[in-house]
């Protein structure tokens, strides 16, 4: 059988990851959850996230959570890397992708100052455009917890250069008169 998340271990790991990153829970805009879709594991995971992040967020600046599993299903051992790819794409495209197939919330899940995006949403930080952070939570079959934090890559201003290139255009004709007619 599969193990279920351990809320205390998850909390300790996330707090440790934040501390090592010199970040506060308020710095994190989005969490890519493991999101098993099960009535037992999801409340443990989401309620732990709420415990850590809700007092550092507000209705005006909520924490967003979602899971790639709504897009592609449960990839078992590849779920973590699928979540990583989704977060990188979200950061690159400045978009929080919608959480598909959401019908109703499990009544055991508490979403204080937390939103599940039900439509694609713009994800930009107007105060400091290059500083958007996302967390990724994942769990292994053995019960191991994993959590990482990604920051948007710095925006690089690219200079526009006009590139002049020379091309050789070869035109052929049967004779000089035909060639002159082509030109």
Tab-separated table of N, CA and C in Angstrom:
chain	number	residue	atom	x	y	z
A	1	UNK	N	0.811	-1.177	0.000
A	1	UNK	CA	0.000	0.000	0.000
A	1	UNK	C	0.861	1.250	0.000
A	2	UNK	N	0.233	2.353	-0.296
A	2	UNK	CA	0.909	3.641	-0.320
A	2	UNK	C	0.857	4.276	1.064
A	3	UNK	N	1.849	5.084	1.359
A	3	UNK	CA	1.823	5.840	2.605
A	3	UNK	C	1.071	7.146	2.368
A	4	UNK	N	0.657	7.797	3.428
A	4	UNK	CA	0.008	9.106	3.324
A	4	UNK	C	0.975	10.165	3.835
A	5	UNK	N	0.772	11.411	3.431
A	5	UNK	CA	1.667	12.465	3.902
A	5	UNK	C	1.637	12.594	5.423
A	6	UNK	N	2.753	12.967	5.975
A	6	UNK	CA	2.863	13.250	7.399
A	6	UNK	C	2.923	14.766	7.528
A	7	UNK	N	1.859	15.366	8.045
A	7	UNK	CA	1.763	16.816	8.142
A	7	UNK	C	2.898	17.448	8.929
A	8	UNK	N	3.284	16.849	10.037
A	8	UNK	CA	4.365	17.416	10.858
A	8	UNK	C	5.695	17.379	10.100
A	9	UNK	N	5.975	16.276	9.423
A	9	UNK	CA	7.217	16.168	8.648
A	9	UNK	C	7.199	17.157	7.477
A	10	UNK	N	6.041	17.293	6.828
A	10	UNK	CA	5.916	18.239	5.729
A	10	UNK	C	6.153	19.665	6.222
A	11	UNK	N	5.553	20.013	7.345
A	11	UNK	CA	5.721	21.357	7.904
A	11	UNK	C	7.187	21.628	8.232
A	12	UNK	N	7.842	20.689	8.877
A	12	UNK	CA	9.254	20.859	9.247
A	12	UNK	C	10.115	21.047	7.993
A	13	UNK	N	9.853	20.244	6.966
A	13	UNK	CA	10.626	20.340	5.732
A	13	UNK	C	10.418	21.690	5.042
A	14	UNK	N	9.178	22.146	4.932
A	14	UNK	CA	8.903	23.420	4.260
A	14	UNK	C	9.514	24.576	5.033
A	15	UNK	N	9.367	24.569	6.350
A	15	UNK	CA	9.962	25.656	7.150
A	15	UNK	C	11.490	25.657	7.014
A	16	UNK	N	12.090	24.479	6.986
A	16	UNK	CA	13.540	24.370	6.813
A	16	UNK	C	13.956	24.875	5.429
A	17	UNK	N	13.195	24.525	4.402
A	17	UNK	CA	13.496	24.970	3.040
A	17	UNK	C	13.395	26.491	2.936
A	18	UNK	N	12.368	27.069	3.543
A	18	UNK	CA	12.226	28.525	3.546
A	18	UNK	C	13.409	29.182	4.259
A	19	UNK	N	13.785	28.645	5.405
A	19	UNK	CA	14.896	29.215	6.170
A	19	UNK	C	16.199	29.143	5.376
A	20	UNK	N	16.479	27.999	4.767
A	20	UNK	CA	17.712	27.852	3.977
A	20	UNK	C	17.716	28.773	2.766
A	21	UNK	N	16.525	29.119	2.279
A	21	UNK	CA	16.402	30.012	1.120
A	21	UNK	C	16.367	31.481	1.530
A	22	UNK	N	16.348	31.741	2.840
A	22	UNK	CA	16.233	33.102	3.380
A	22	UNK	C	14.961	33.783	2.875
A	23	UNK	N	13.877	33.004	2.854
A	23	UNK	CA	12.589	33.510	2.413
A	23	UNK	C	11.565	33.355	3.521
A	24	UNK	N	10.541	34.172	3.448
A	24	UNK	CA	9.406	34.093	4.357
A	24	UNK	C	8.251	33.418	3.615
A	25	UNK	N	7.312	32.832	4.332
A	25	UNK	CA	6.129	32.292	3.646
A	25	UNK	C	5.412	33.334	2.787
A	26	UNK	N	5.517	34.610	3.142
A	26	UNK	CA	4.860	35.660	2.354
A	26	UNK	C	5.522	35.862	0.995
A	27	UNK	N	6.764	35.400	0.825
A	27	UNK	CA	7.455	35.531	-0.461
A	27	UNK	C	6.942	34.544	-1.505
A	28	UNK	N	6.323	33.471	-1.061
A	28	UNK	CA	5.874	32.416	-1.962
A	28	UNK	C	4.478	32.766	-2.482
A	29	UNK	N	4.350	32.793	-3.809
A	29	UNK	CA	3.059	33.126	-4.437
A	29	UNK	C	2.237	31.888	-4.741
A	30	UNK	N	2.922	30.785	-5.028
A	30	UNK	CA	2.250	29.611	-5.575
A	30	UNK	C	2.914	28.346	-5.039
A	31	UNK	N	2.100	27.339	-4.757
A	31	UNK	CA	2.606	26.012	-4.383
A	31	UNK	C	2.015	24.994	-5.354
A	32	UNK	N	2.903	24.264	-5.999
A	32	UNK	CA	2.498	23.120	-6.813
A	32	UNK	C	2.402	21.959	-5.834
A	33	UNK	N	1.182	21.552	-5.533
A	33	UNK	CA	0.975	20.516	-4.526
A	33	UNK	C	1.160	19.134	-5.127
A	34	UNK	N	1.388	18.169	-4.262
A	34	UNK	CA	1.450	16.790	-4.728
A	34	UNK	C	0.066	16.375	-5.216
A	35	UNK	N	-0.957	16.750	-4.460
A	35	UNK	CA	-2.348	16.583	-4.888
A	35	UNK	C	-2.714	15.197	-5.371
A	36	UNK	N	-2.832	14.276	-4.457
A	36	UNK	CA	-3.151	12.904	-4.846
A	36	UNK	C	-4.586	12.746	-5.315
A	37	UNK	N	-5.462	13.644	-4.909
A	37	UNK	CA	-6.879	13.502	-5.247
A	37	UNK	C	-7.588	12.530	-4.319
A	38	UNK	N	-6.943	12.167	-3.222
A	38	UNK	CA	-7.564	11.222	-2.289
A	38	UNK	C	-8.160	11.980	-1.111
A	39	UNK	N	-9.232	11.446	-0.527
A	39	UNK	CA	-9.887	12.143	0.585
A	39	UNK	C	-9.065	12.163	1.869
A	40	UNK	N	-8.041	11.333	1.980
A	40	UNK	CA	-7.206	11.317	3.179
A	40	UNK	C	-5.963	12.184	3.016
A	41	UNK	N	-5.233	12.015	1.914
A	41	UNK	CA	-3.936	12.689	1.758
A	41	UNK	C	-4.063	14.181	1.452
A	42	UNK	N	-5.002	14.564	0.606
A	42	UNK	CA	-5.116	15.979	0.233
A	42	UNK	C	-5.396	16.896	1.422
A	43	UNK	N	-6.312	16.553	2.336
A	43	UNK	CA	-6.506	17.426	3.496
A	43	UNK	C	-5.248	17.552	4.360
A	44	UNK	N	-4.501	16.470	4.507
A	44	UNK	CA	-3.264	16.545	5.297
A	44	UNK	C	-2.308	17.524	4.640
A	45	UNK	N	-2.103	17.375	3.324
A	45	UNK	CA	-1.161	18.247	2.618
A	45	UNK	C	-1.625	19.702	2.624
A	46	UNK	N	-2.854	19.948	2.193
A	46	UNK	CA	-3.329	21.328	2.059
A	46	UNK	C	-3.470	22.008	3.414
A	47	UNK	N	-3.939	21.309	4.422
A	47	UNK	CA	-4.073	21.922	5.741
A	47	UNK	C	-2.711	22.255	6.340
A	48	UNK	N	-1.698	21.474	6.029
A	48	UNK	CA	-0.341	21.805	6.477
A	48	UNK	C	0.135	23.068	5.770
A	49	UNK	N	-0.122	23.167	4.473
A	49	UNK	CA	0.253	24.379	3.735
A	49	UNK	C	-0.480	25.596	4.303
A	50	UNK	N	-1.762	25.442	4.592
A	50	UNK	CA	-2.548	26.532	5.176
A	50	UNK	C	-1.958	26.960	6.517
A	51	UNK	N	-1.560	25.984	7.327
A	51	UNK	CA	-0.965	26.288	8.643
A	51	UNK	C	0.294	27.139	8.492
A	52	UNK	N	1.102	26.832	7.486
A	52	UNK	CA	2.366	27.549	7.291
A	52	UNK	C	2.157	28.907	6.625
A	53	UNK	N	1.315	28.964	5.605
A	53	UNK	CA	1.260	30.138	4.737
A	53	UNK	C	0.103	31.101	4.988
A	54	UNK	N	-1.025	30.653	5.548
A	54	UNK	CA	-2.231	31.503	5.586
A	54	UNK	C	-2.046	32.798	6.359
A	55	UNK	N	-1.315	32.783	7.462
A	55	UNK	CA	-1.161	34.030	8.232
A	55	UNK	C	-0.189	35.004	7.569
A	56	UNK	N	0.521	34.557	6.532
A	56	UNK	CA	1.455	35.416	5.804
A	56	UNK	C	0.865	35.897	4.477
A	57	UNK	N	-0.364	35.511	4.207
A	57	UNK	CA	-1.060	35.914	2.995
A	57	UNK	C	-2.388	36.546	3.385
A	58	UNK	N	-3.067	37.132	2.414
A	58	UNK	CA	-4.325	37.821	2.682
A	58	UNK	C	-5.248	37.618	1.481
A	59	UNK	N	-6.501	38.025	1.605
A	59	UNK	CA	-7.380	37.947	0.435
A	59	UNK	C	-6.853	38.780	-0.737
A	60	UNK	N	-6.130	39.864	-0.448
A	60	UNK	CA	-5.562	40.711	-1.507
A	60	UNK	C	-4.315	40.079	-2.126
A	61	UNK	N	-3.569	39.310	-1.349
A	61	UNK	CA	-2.367	38.628	-1.830
A	61	UNK	C	-2.410	37.178	-1.336
A	62	UNK	N	-3.278	36.375	-1.963
A	62	UNK	CA	-3.441	34.992	-1.497
A	62	UNK	C	-2.299	34.084	-1.962
A	63	UNK	N	-2.241	32.916	-1.366
A	63	UNK	CA	-1.387	31.843	-1.842
A	63	UNK	C	-2.213	31.052	-2.842
A	64	UNK	N	-1.642	30.741	-3.996
A	64	UNK	CA	-2.322	29.920	-4.996
A	64	UNK	C	-1.758	28.511	-4.919
A	65	UNK	N	-2.641	27.523	-5.035
A	65	UNK	CA	-2.206	26.127	-5.039
A	65	UNK	C	-2.900	25.387	-6.172
A	66	UNK	N	-2.218	24.408	-6.705
A	66	UNK	CA	-2.787	23.576	-7.753
A	66	UNK	C	-1.939	22.315	-7.846
A	67	UNK	N	-2.333	21.412	-8.738
A	67	UNK	CA	-1.573	20.184	-8.949
A	67	UNK	C	-1.598	19.809	-10.425
A	68	UNK	N	-0.450	19.469	-10.956
A	68	UNK	CA	-0.329	19.062	-12.361
A	68	UNK	C	-1.135	17.795	-12.646
A	69	UNK	N	-1.441	17.031	-11.627
A	69	UNK	CA	-2.175	15.781	-11.833
A	69	UNK	C	-3.540	16.008	-12.466
A	70	UNK	N	-4.115	17.207	-12.292
A	70	UNK	CA	-5.398	17.485	-12.943
A	70	UNK	C	-5.228	17.638	-14.446
A	71	UNK	N	-4.004	17.907	-14.894
A	71	UNK	CA	-3.734	18.071	-16.325
A	71	UNK	C	-3.331	16.758	-16.991
A	72	UNK	N	-2.532	15.932	-16.281
A	72	UNK	CA	-1.955	14.750	-16.929
A	72	UNK	C	-2.161	13.451	-16.168
A	73	UNK	N	-2.836	13.499	-15.048
A	73	UNK	CA	-3.023	12.289	-14.250
A	73	UNK	C	-1.853	12.073	-13.305
A	74	UNK	N	-1.903	10.981	-12.570
A	74	UNK	CA	-0.853	10.669	-11.605
A	74	UNK	C	0.255	9.905	-12.327
A	75	UNK	N	1.403	10.487	-12.385
A	75	UNK	CA	2.542	9.892	-13.107
A	75	UNK	C	3.400	9.019	-12.208
A	76	UNK	N	2.898	8.711	-11.032
A	76	UNK	CA	3.616	7.922	-10.032
A	76	UNK	C	5.004	8.503	-9.792
A	77	UNK	N	6.073	7.787	-10.122
A	77	UNK	CA	7.410	8.268	-9.764
A	77	UNK	C	7.829	9.509	-10.551
A	78	UNK	N	7.139	9.843	-11.639
A	78	UNK	CA	7.468	11.039	-12.425
A	78	UNK	C	6.640	12.254	-12.008
A	79	UNK	N	5.807	12.114	-10.984
A	79	UNK	CA	4.936	13.219	-10.577
A	79	UNK	C	5.716	14.451	-10.152
A	80	UNK	N	6.791	14.256	-9.414
A	80	UNK	CA	7.588	15.397	-8.952
A	80	UNK	C	8.182	16.194	-10.095
A	81	UNK	N	8.755	15.489	-11.065
A	81	UNK	CA	9.359	16.200	-12.198
A	81	UNK	C	8.280	16.839	-13.071
A	82	UNK	N	7.110	16.234	-13.166
A	82	UNK	CA	6.005	16.848	-13.907
A	82	UNK	C	5.593	18.159	-13.231
A	83	UNK	N	5.539	18.167	-11.905
A	83	UNK	CA	5.235	19.400	-11.172
A	83	UNK	C	6.305	20.455	-11.381
A	84	UNK	N	7.565	20.035	-11.396
A	84	UNK	CA	8.676	20.953	-11.639
A	84	UNK	C	8.535	21.599	-13.022
A	85	UNK	N	8.252	20.797	-14.031
A	85	UNK	CA	8.094	21.319	-15.393
A	85	UNK	C	6.942	22.321	-15.442
A	86	UNK	N	5.839	22.007	-14.769
A	86	UNK	CA	4.689	22.923	-14.763
A	86	UNK	C	5.063	24.258	-14.124
A	87	UNK	N	5.796	24.221	-13.018
A	87	UNK	CA	6.175	25.462	-12.340
A	87	UNK	C	7.122	26.285	-13.211
A	88	UNK	N	8.075	25.638	-13.853
A	88	UNK	CA	8.990	26.366	-14.744
A	88	UNK	C	8.196	27.032	-15.868
A	89	UNK	N	7.260	26.308	-16.456
A	89	UNK	CA	6.416	26.901	-17.514
A	89	UNK	C	5.569	28.050	-16.967
A	90	UNK	N	5.065	27.902	-15.747
A	90	UNK	CA	4.276	28.981	-15.130
A	90	UNK	C	5.125	30.230	-14.933
A	91	UNK	N	6.342	30.047	-14.448
A	91	UNK	CA	7.234	31.190	-14.246
A	91	UNK	C	7.598	31.839	-15.578
A	92	UNK	N	7.932	31.032	-16.574
A	92	UNK	CA	8.309	31.574	-17.886
A	92	UNK	C	7.161	32.328	-18.539
A	93	UNK	N	5.956	31.797	-18.430
A	93	UNK	CA	4.799	32.393	-19.088
A	93	UNK	C	4.028	33.368	-18.209
A	94	UNK	N	4.496	33.565	-16.987
A	94	UNK	CA	3.837	34.442	-16.018
A	94	UNK	C	2.345	34.128	-15.931
A	95	UNK	N	2.068	32.819	-15.840
A	95	UNK	CA	0.683	32.343	-15.811
A	95	UNK	C	0.519	31.264	-14.757
A	96	UNK	N	-0.535	31.374	-13.978
A	96	UNK	CA	-0.939	30.291	-13.093
A	96	UNK	C	-1.988	29.507	-13.867
A	97	UNK	N	-1.661	28.262	-14.177
A	97	UNK	CA	-2.551	27.459	-15.006
A	97	UNK	C	-3.721	26.927	-14.191
A	98	UNK	N	-4.855	26.837	-14.849
A	98	UNK	CA	-6.068	26.442	-14.142
A	98	UNK	C	-5.984	24.992	-13.668
A	99	UNK	N	-6.640	24.776	-12.555
A	99	UNK	CA	-6.761	23.457	-11.940
A	99	UNK	C	-7.996	22.824	-12.565
A	100	UNK	N	-7.790	21.808	-13.374
A	100	UNK	CA	-8.884	21.206	-14.137
A	100	UNK	C	-9.755	20.285	-13.277
A	101	UNK	N	-10.936	20.028	-13.747
A	101	UNK	CA	-11.851	19.020	-13.188
A	101	UNK	C	-12.217	19.247	-11.725
A	102	UNK	N	-12.182	20.489	-11.280
A	102	UNK	CA	-12.525	20.802	-9.898
A	102	UNK	C	-14.036	20.894	-9.780
A	103	UNK	N	-14.619	20.073	-8.937
A	103	UNK	CA	-16.079	20.077	-8.742
A	103	UNK	C	-16.435	20.747	-7.409
A	104	UNK	N	-15.916	20.197	-6.323
A	104	UNK	CA	-16.155	20.789	-5.004
A	104	UNK	C	-14.992	20.411	-4.097
A	105	UNK	N	-14.780	21.250	-3.123
A	105	UNK	CA	-13.656	21.042	-2.204
A	105	UNK	C	-14.016	19.986	-1.171
A	106	UNK	N	-13.052	19.201	-0.809
A	106	UNK	CA	-13.203	18.247	0.280
A	106	UNK	C	-13.498	19.063	1.547
A	107	UNK	N	-14.561	18.749	2.279
A	107	UNK	CA	-14.905	19.553	3.461
A	107	UNK	C	-13.830	19.528	4.555
A	108	UNK	N	-12.891	18.613	4.465
A	108	UNK	CA	-11.801	18.544	5.441
A	108	UNK	C	-10.663	19.515	5.115
A	109	UNK	N	-10.708	20.140	3.942
A	109	UNK	CA	-9.641	21.055	3.513
A	109	UNK	C	-10.001	22.483	3.899
A	110	UNK	N	-9.040	23.158	4.533
A	110	UNK	CA	-9.193	24.553	4.933
A	110	UNK	C	-8.369	25.417	3.967
A	111	UNK	N	-9.011	26.410	3.339
A	111	UNK	CA	-8.326	27.259	2.360
A	111	UNK	C	-8.261	28.715	2.806
A	112	UNK	N	-7.823	28.984	3.983
A	112	UNK	CA	-7.743	30.365	4.457
A	112	UNK	C	-6.642	31.104	3.694
A	113	UNK	N	-7.009	32.211	3.025
A	113	UNK	CA	-6.094	33.032	2.232
A	113	UNK	C	-5.385	32.225	1.141
A	114	UNK	N	-6.051	31.196	0.665
A	114	UNK	CA	-5.508	30.305	-0.357
A	114	UNK	C	-6.548	30.130	-1.452
A	115	UNK	N	-6.092	30.152	-2.696
A	115	UNK	CA	-6.998	30.037	-3.843
A	115	UNK	C	-6.505	28.937	-4.770
A	116	UNK	N	-7.455	28.161	-5.274
A	116	UNK	CA	-7.187	27.183	-6.326
A	116	UNK	C	-7.618	27.859	-7.625
A	117	UNK	N	-6.684	28.137	-8.556
A	117	UNK	CA	-7.079	28.828	-9.793
A	117	UNK	C	-7.968	27.953	-10.674
A	118	UNK	N	-9.147	28.446	-11.000
A	118	UNK	CA	-10.088	27.702	-11.841
A	118	UNK	C	-10.087	28.194	-13.281
A	119	UNK	N	-9.305	29.241	-13.540
A	119	UNK	CA	-9.048	29.730	-14.894
A	119	UNK	C	-7.564	30.072	-14.956
A	120	UNK	N	-6.997	30.128	-16.155
A	120	UNK	CA	-5.619	30.588	-16.280
A	120	UNK	C	-5.563	32.029	-15.806
A	121	UNK	N	-4.560	32.339	-14.999
A	121	UNK	CA	-4.461	33.668	-14.407
A	121	UNK	C	-3.091	34.260	-14.685
A	122	UNK	N	-3.059	35.565	-14.905
A	122	UNK	CA	-1.791	36.259	-15.053
A	122	UNK	C	-1.050	36.189	-13.722
A	123	UNK	N	0.241	35.930	-13.796
A	123	UNK	CA	1.055	35.850	-12.581
A	123	UNK	C	2.220	36.816	-12.730
A	124	UNK	N	1.988	38.019	-12.292
A	124	UNK	CA	3.059	39.008	-12.347
A	124	UNK	C	3.142	39.702	-11.004
A	125	UNK	N	4.331	40.127	-10.677
A	125	UNK	CA	4.565	40.863	-9.450
A	125	UNK	C	4.975	42.263	-9.865
A	126	UNK	N	4.039	43.183	-9.800
A	126	UNK	CA	4.305	44.538	-10.273
A	126	UNK	C	5.315	45.278	-9.407
A	127	UNK	N	5.430	44.890	-8.136
A	127	UNK	CA	6.374	45.570	-7.246
A	127	UNK	C	7.819	45.240	-7.623
A	128	UNK	N	8.119	43.984	-7.777
A	128	UNK	CA	9.470	43.536	-8.125
A	128	UNK	C	9.305	42.469	-9.206
A	129	UNK	N	9.293	42.855	-10.490
A	129	UNK	CA	8.937	41.913	-11.547
A	129	UNK	C	9.780	40.646	-11.606
A	130	UNK	N	11.021	40.674	-11.193
A	130	UNK	CA	11.874	39.491	-11.354
A	130	UNK	C	11.839	38.572	-10.140
A	131	UNK	N	11.049	38.895	-9.141
A	131	UNK	CA	11.059	38.078	-7.925
A	131	UNK	C	9.711	37.411	-7.683
A	132	UNK	N	9.476	36.342	-8.402
A	132	UNK	CA	8.305	35.517	-8.157
A	132	UNK	C	8.813	34.161	-7.720
A	133	UNK	N	8.235	33.644	-6.638
A	133	UNK	CA	8.678	32.371	-6.077
A	133	UNK	C	7.530	31.368	-6.045
A	134	UNK	N	7.882	30.118	-6.287
A	134	UNK	CA	6.909	29.030	-6.208
A	134	UNK	C	7.533	27.880	-5.437
A	135	UNK	N	6.709	27.213	-4.665
A	135	UNK	CA	7.142	26.004	-3.974
A	135	UNK	C	6.578	24.787	-4.696
A	136	UNK	N	7.281	23.681	-4.580
A	136	UNK	CA	6.816	22.414	-5.133
A	136	UNK	C	6.885	21.382	-4.024
A	137	UNK	N	5.755	20.774	-3.721
A	137	UNK	CA	5.712	19.716	-2.709
A	137	UNK	C	5.488	18.386	-3.398
A	138	UNK	N	6.182	17.380	-2.938
A	138	UNK	CA	6.018	16.054	-3.511
A	138	UNK	C	6.277	15.016	-2.436
A	139	UNK	N	5.699	13.853	-2.626
A	139	UNK	CA	5.845	12.765	-1.670
A	139	UNK	C	6.226	11.502	-2.424
A	140	UNK	N	7.089	10.706	-1.831
A	140	UNK	CA	7.484	9.449	-2.456
A	140	UNK	C	6.658	8.286	-1.934
A	141	UNK	N	6.754	7.159	-2.638
A	141	UNK	CA	6.018	5.950	-2.229
A	141	UNK	C	6.391	5.527	-0.817
A	142	UNK	N	7.639	5.778	-0.438
A	142	UNK	CA	8.114	5.329	0.870
A	142	UNK	C	7.687	6.253	2.003
A	143	UNK	N	7.072	7.380	1.657
A	143	UNK	CA	6.679	8.343	2.675
A	143	UNK	C	7.631	9.523	2.763
A	144	UNK	N	8.648	9.563	1.908
A	144	UNK	CA	9.604	10.680	1.915
A	144	UNK	C	8.921	11.949	1.420
A	145	UNK	N	9.243	13.075	2.051
A	145	UNK	CA	8.735	14.379	1.635
A	145	UNK	C	9.809	15.093	0.841
A	146	UNK	N	9.400	15.850	-0.158
A	146	UNK	CA	10.322	16.701	-0.910
A	146	UNK	C	9.665	18.064	-1.068
A	147	UNK	N	10.460	19.110	-0.949
A	147	UNK	CA	9.952	20.461	-1.168
A	147	UNK	C	11.089	21.291	-1.733
A	148	UNK	N	10.791	22.022	-2.788
A	148	UNK	CA	11.783	22.932	-3.355
A	148	UNK	C	11.118	24.251	-3.677
A	149	UNK	N	11.945	25.284	-3.764
A	149	UNK	CA	11.458	26.620	-4.088
A	149	UNK	C	12.176	27.073	-5.350
A	150	UNK	N	11.402	27.574	-6.295
A	150	UNK	CA	11.963	28.105	-7.530
A	150	UNK	C	11.695	29.591	-7.603
A	151	UNK	N	12.667	30.315	-8.146
A	151	UNK	CA	12.523	31.742	-8.384
A	151	UNK	C	12.551	31.974	-9.878
A	152	UNK	N	11.760	32.925	-10.317
A	152	UNK	CA	11.783	33.294	-11.731
A	152	UNK	C	13.194	33.719	-12.098
A	153	UNK	N	13.643	33.303	-13.260
A	153	UNK	CA	14.947	33.739	-13.756
A	153	UNK	C	14.910	35.252	-13.969
A	154	UNK	N	16.027	35.932	-13.717
A	154	UNK	CA	16.042	37.387	-13.929
A	154	UNK	C	15.708	37.728	-15.382
A	155	UNK	N	14.968	38.816	-15.531
A	155	UNK	CA	14.643	39.269	-16.875
A	155	UNK	C	15.890	39.876	-17.493
A	156	UNK	N	16.177	39.497	-18.708
A	156	UNK	CA	17.357	39.997	-19.406
A	156	UNK	C	16.889	40.905	-20.534
A	157	UNK	N	17.401	42.131	-20.527
A	157	UNK	CA	17.074	43.036	-21.623
A	157	UNK	C	17.940	42.656	-22.804
A	158	UNK	N	17.311	42.364	-23.872
A	158	UNK	CA	18.048	42.013	-25.088
A	158	UNK	C	18.093	43.233	-25.998
A	159	UNK	N	19.292	43.530	-26.451
A	159	UNK	CA	19.434	44.640	-27.384
A	159	UNK	C	19.014	44.176	-28.766
A	160	UNK	N	18.360	45.082	-29.467
A	160	UNK	CA	17.939	44.774	-30.822
A	160	UNK	C	19.035	45.230	-31.772
A	161	UNK	N	19.503	44.327	-32.572
A	161	UNK	CA	20.526	44.647	-33.561
A	161	UNK	C	19.949	44.404	-34.950
A	162	UNK	N	20.271	45.302	-35.845
A	162	UNK	CA	19.899	45.093	-37.231
A	162	UNK	C	21.038	44.307	-37.855
A	163	UNK	N	20.739	43.165	-38.336
A	163	UNK	CA	21.757	42.308	-38.923
A	163	UNK	C	21.698	42.447	-40.437
A	164	UNK	N	22.782	42.933	-40.994
A	164	UNK	CA	22.855	43.072	-42.441
A	164	UNK	C	23.541	41.844	-43.003
A	165	UNK	N	22.882	41.234	-43.919
A	165	UNK	CA	23.461	40.060	-44.557
A	165	UNK	C	23.457	40.259	-46.059
A	166	UNK	N	24.439	39.698	-46.700
A	166	UNK	CA	24.489	39.735	-48.151
A	166	UNK	C	24.129	38.371	-48.675
A	167	UNK	N	23.330	38.375	-49.729
A	167	UNK	CA	22.923	37.131	-50.357
A	167	UNK	C	23.289	37.190	-51.832
A	168	UNK	N	23.629	36.082	-52.361
A	168	UNK	CA	23.886	35.965	-53.787
A	168	UNK	C	22.617	35.433	-54.431
A	169	UNK	N	22.104	36.193	-55.370
A	169	UNK	CA	20.900	35.782	-56.077
A	169	UNK	C	21.316	35.392	-57.492
A	170	UNK	N	21.149	34.162	-57.808
A	170	UNK	CA	21.546	33.661	-59.114
A	170	UNK	C	20.316	33.586	-59.999
A	171	UNK	N	20.412	34.243	-61.166
A	171	UNK	CA	19.316	34.231	-62.129
A	171	UNK	C	19.892	33.693	-63.440
A	172	UNK	N	19.173	32.813	-64.030
A	172	UNK	CA	19.646	32.283	-65.312
A	172	UNK	C	18.588	32.478	-66.386
A	173	UNK	N	19.067	32.565	-67.609
A	173	UNK	CA	18.165	32.714	-68.757
A	173	UNK	C	18.849	32.111	-69.977
A	174	UNK	N	18.072	31.912	-71.019
A	174	UNK	CA	18.620	31.290	-72.237
A	174	UNK	C	19.594	32.209	-72.963
A	175	UNK	N	19.341	33.533	-72.860
A	175	UNK	CA	20.232	34.491	-73.526
A	175	UNK	C	20.158	35.831	-72.828
A	176	UNK	N	20.986	36.792	-73.283
A	176	UNK	CA	21.085	38.107	-72.637
A	176	UNK	C	19.747	38.842	-72.697
A	177	UNK	N	19.039	38.757	-73.779
A	177	UNK	CA	17.755	39.451	-73.929
A	177	UNK	C	16.744	38.895	-72.920
A	178	UNK	N	16.683	37.595	-72.779
A	178	UNK	CA	15.760	36.970	-71.806
A	178	UNK	C	16.141	37.377	-70.389
A	179	UNK	N	17.454	37.449	-70.093
A	179	UNK	CA	17.921	37.852	-68.755
A	179	UNK	C	17.493	39.285	-68.464
A	180	UNK	N	17.648	40.174	-69.411
A	180	UNK	CA	17.253	41.577	-69.224
A	180	UNK	C	15.755	41.717	-68.973
A	181	UNK	N	14.960	40.844	-69.593
A	181	UNK	CA	13.515	40.876	-69.369
A	181	UNK	C	13.155	40.456	-67.942
A	182	UNK	N	13.950	39.556	-67.366
A	182	UNK	CA	13.711	39.129	-65.973
A	182	UNK	C	14.004	40.228	-64.974
A	183	UNK	N	14.966	41.055	-65.282
A	183	UNK	CA	15.381	42.105	-64.337
A	183	UNK	C	14.479	43.288	-64.513
